Coordinates of C-alpha atoms in Angstrom, one line a residue:
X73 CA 75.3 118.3 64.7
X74 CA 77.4 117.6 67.8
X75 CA 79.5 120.6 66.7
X76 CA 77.0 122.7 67.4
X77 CA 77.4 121.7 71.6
X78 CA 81.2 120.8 71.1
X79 CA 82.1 124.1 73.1
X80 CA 80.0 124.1 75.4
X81 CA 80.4 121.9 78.5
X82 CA 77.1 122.1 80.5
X83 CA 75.2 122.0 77.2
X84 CA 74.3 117.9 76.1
X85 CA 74.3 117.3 72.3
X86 CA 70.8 115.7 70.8
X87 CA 72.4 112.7 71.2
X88 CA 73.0 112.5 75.1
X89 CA 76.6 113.5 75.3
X90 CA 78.9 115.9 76.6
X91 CA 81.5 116.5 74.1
X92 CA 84.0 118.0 76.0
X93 CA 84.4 114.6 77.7
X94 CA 84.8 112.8 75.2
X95 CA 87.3 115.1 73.9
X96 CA 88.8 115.0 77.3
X97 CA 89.2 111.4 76.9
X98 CA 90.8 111.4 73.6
X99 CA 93.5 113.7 74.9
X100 CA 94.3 110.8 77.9
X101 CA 94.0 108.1 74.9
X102 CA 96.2 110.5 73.4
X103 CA 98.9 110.3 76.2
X104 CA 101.8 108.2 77.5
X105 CA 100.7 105.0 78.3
X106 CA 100.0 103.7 81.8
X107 CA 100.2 100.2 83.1
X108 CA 98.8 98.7 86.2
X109 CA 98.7 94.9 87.8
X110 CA 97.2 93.8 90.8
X111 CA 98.7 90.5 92.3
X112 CA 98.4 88.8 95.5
X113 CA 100.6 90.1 97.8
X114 CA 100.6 93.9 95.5
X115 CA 100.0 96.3 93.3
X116 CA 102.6 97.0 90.6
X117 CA 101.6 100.9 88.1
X118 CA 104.3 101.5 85.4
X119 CA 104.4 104.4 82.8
X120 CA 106.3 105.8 80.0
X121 CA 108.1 108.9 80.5
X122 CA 108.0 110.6 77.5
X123 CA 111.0 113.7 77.2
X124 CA 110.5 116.2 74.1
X125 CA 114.1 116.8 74.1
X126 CA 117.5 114.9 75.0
X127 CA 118.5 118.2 76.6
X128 CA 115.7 117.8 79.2
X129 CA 117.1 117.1 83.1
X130 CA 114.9 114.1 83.5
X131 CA 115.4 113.8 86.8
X132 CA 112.7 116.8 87.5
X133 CA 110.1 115.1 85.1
X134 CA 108.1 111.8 87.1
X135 CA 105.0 110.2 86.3
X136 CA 104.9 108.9 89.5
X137 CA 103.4 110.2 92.7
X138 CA 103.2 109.0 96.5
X139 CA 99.9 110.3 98.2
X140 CA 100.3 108.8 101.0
X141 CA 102.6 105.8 103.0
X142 CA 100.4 103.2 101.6
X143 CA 99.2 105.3 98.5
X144 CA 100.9 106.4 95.5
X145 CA 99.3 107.3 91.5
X146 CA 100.3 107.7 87.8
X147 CA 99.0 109.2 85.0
X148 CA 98.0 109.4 81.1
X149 CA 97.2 112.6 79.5
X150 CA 97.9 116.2 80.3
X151 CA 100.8 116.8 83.3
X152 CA 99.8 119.9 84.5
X153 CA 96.2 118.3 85.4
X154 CA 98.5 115.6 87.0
X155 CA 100.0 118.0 89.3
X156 CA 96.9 119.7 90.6
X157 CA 95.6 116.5 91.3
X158 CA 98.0 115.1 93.2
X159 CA 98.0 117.9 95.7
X160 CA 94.2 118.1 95.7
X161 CA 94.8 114.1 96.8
X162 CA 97.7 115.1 99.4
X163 CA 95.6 117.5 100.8
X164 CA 92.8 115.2 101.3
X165 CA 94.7 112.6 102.9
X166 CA 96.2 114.9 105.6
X167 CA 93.0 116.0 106.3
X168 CA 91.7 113.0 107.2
X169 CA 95.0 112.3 109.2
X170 CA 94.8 115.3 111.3
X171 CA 90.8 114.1 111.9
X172 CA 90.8 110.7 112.6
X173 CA 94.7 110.2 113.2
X174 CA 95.3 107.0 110.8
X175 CA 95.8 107.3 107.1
X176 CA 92.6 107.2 104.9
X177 CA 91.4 104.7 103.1
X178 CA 92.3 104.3 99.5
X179 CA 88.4 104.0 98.7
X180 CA 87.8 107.2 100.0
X181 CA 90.5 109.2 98.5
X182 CA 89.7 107.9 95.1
X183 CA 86.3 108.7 96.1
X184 CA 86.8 112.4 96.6
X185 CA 89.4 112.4 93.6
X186 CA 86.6 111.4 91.8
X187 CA 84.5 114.1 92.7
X188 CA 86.7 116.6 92.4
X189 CA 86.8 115.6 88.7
X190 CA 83.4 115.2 88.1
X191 CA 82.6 118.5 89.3
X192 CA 84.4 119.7 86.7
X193 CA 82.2 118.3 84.3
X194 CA 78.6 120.8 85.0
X195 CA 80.5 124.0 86.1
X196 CA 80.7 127.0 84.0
X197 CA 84.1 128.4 83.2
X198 CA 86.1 125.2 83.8
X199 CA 86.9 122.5 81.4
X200 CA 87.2 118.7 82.5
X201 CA 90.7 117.2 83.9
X202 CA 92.3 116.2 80.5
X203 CA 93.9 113.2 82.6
X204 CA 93.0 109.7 83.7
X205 CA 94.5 108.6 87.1
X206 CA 95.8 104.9 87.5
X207 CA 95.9 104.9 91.8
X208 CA 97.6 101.6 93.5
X209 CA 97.1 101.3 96.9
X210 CA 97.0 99.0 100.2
X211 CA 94.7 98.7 103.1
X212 CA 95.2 96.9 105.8
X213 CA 95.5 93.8 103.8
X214 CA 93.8 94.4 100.6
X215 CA 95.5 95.4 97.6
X216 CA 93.6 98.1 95.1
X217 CA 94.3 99.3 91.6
X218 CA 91.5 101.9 90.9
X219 CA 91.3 104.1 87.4
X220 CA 89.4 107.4 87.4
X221 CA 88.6 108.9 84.4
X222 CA 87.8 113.0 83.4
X223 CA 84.1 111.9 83.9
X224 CA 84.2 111.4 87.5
X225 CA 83.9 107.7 87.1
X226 CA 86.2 105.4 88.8
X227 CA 86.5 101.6 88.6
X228 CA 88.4 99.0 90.3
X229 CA 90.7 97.0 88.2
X230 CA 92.8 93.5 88.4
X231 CA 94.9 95.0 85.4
X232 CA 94.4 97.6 83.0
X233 CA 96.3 99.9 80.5
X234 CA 96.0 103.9 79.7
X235 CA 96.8 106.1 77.3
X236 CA 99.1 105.4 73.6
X237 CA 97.8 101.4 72.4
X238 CA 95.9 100.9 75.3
X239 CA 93.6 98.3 73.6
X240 CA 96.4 96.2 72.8
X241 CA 97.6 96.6 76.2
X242 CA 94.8 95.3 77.8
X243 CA 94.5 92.6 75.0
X244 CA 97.8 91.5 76.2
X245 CA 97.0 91.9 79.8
X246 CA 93.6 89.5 78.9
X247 CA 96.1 86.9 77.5
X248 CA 98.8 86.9 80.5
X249 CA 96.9 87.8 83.7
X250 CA 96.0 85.5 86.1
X251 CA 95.0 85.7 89.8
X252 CA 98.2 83.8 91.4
X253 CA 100.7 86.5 89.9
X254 CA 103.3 87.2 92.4
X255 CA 105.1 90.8 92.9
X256 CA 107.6 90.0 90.6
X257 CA 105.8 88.5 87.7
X258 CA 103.4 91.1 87.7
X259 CA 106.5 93.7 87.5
X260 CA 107.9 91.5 84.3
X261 CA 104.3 91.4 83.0
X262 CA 104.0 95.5 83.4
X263 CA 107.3 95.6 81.7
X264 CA 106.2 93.6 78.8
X265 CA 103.2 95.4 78.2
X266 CA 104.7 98.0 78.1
X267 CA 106.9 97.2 75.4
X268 CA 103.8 96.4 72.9
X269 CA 103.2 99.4 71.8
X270 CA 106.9 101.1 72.7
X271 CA 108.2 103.7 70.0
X272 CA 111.9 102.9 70.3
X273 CA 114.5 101.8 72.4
X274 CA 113.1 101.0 76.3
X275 CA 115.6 101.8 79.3
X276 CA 115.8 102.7 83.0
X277 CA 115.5 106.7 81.8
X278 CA 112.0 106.3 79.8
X279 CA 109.8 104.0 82.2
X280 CA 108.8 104.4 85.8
X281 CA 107.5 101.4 87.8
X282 CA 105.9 101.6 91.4
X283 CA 105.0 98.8 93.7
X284 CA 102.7 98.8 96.5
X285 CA 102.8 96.4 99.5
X286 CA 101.8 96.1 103.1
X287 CA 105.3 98.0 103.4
X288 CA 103.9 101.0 101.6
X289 CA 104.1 102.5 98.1
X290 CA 107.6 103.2 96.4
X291 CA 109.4 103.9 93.2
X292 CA 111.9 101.7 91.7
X293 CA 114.9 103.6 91.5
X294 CA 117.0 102.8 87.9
X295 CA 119.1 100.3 89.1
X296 CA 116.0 98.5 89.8
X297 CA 114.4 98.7 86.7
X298 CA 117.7 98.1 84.8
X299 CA 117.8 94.8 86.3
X300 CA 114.5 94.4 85.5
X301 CA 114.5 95.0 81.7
X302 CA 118.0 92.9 81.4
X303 CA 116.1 89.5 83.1
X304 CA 113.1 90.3 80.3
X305 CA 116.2 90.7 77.5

């Protein structure tokens, strides 16, 4: 029956759903998996960075995005989506800089990200964001990890995991999280969630990990997260 409506965005099926959601949300369950972790004094987001080919310049593929100084987001599910997003998000935040001179909250920029989404979901001619967004952030002294999803709807997490295995990832997170993690364990942690549903061989070149502190958001460059996956090995 629901085939009948699966085309068909602004239509609901019998049964109360909108099937192009769902299907939107199978394509970021589809994805590369995202990771993020909360701790006391951060927030810590890792991905996979999947590459088609060995003859891809990996340098110009990233998973990872700052938004702002004290802002930055990853992804599971369709790049492209990604992209737009993120400078729907910059745009937003400069905005609000240019208003109110200070940088804007991370509850409202999720906020509006979020409703940016969800008006894709009862326009005509548009499909929904085939992406989930995993955004870590810091205000004044209060870490956040939020998740917004191709519905509109955005939660606040302590940990969570995206895309590929992301059942067993939060399993895993269920099992190791507590509320005293410190930056680095929470890195480690990342890491080895990660690595639970990893198809093959885990280095610098196929993971991305971002911290947030009261410093501001930043990647780890590769020597970094070298480092990282030799204390784990």
């Amino acid at each position: 029956m629901s085939e009948r409506y699966s085309f068909s965005l602004t239509t609901f099926s019998p049964s109360g759903k909108l099937v192009q959601i769902e299907y939107a949300i199978a394509a970021v369950a589809a994805g590369a998996p995202s990771i993020g972790i909360k701790s006391k004094t951060g927030v810590v987001i890792a991905a996979e960075k999947k590459t088609k080919s060995i003859l891809y310049d990996d340098t110009s593929i990233t998973k990872m995005e700052m938004i702002t100084k004290h802002c930055g987001m990853t992804y599971s599910g369709m790049g492209p989506d990604f992209r737009l997003l993120v400078r729907k998000a910059r745009k937003v935040a400069q905005q609000y800089q240019m208003q109110y001179d200070e940088e804007i909250p991370v509850s409202q920029l999720v906020q509006r990200l979020a409703n940016v989404m969800q008006e894709y979901t009862h326009s005509g001619g548009v499909r929904p964001f085939g992406v989930s967004l995993l955004v870590a952030g810091f205000d004044q002294s209060t870490p956040y990890l939020v998740q917004c999803d191709p519905s509109g709807a955005y939660f606040a997490w302590k940990a969570t995991a995206m895309g590929k295995n992301h059942v067993n990832g939060k399993t895993f997170l269920e099992k190791r999280y507590n509320s005293d993690l410190e930056l680095e364990d929470a890195v480690h942690t990342a890491i080895l969630t990660l690595k639970e549903g990893f198809e093959g061989q885990m280095t610098e070149d196929n993971i991305e990990i971002g911290i947030c502190t009261t410093d501001g958001f930043r990647k780890l460059n590769r020597t970094e997260v070298k480092d990282y996956l030799a204390a784990l090995n």
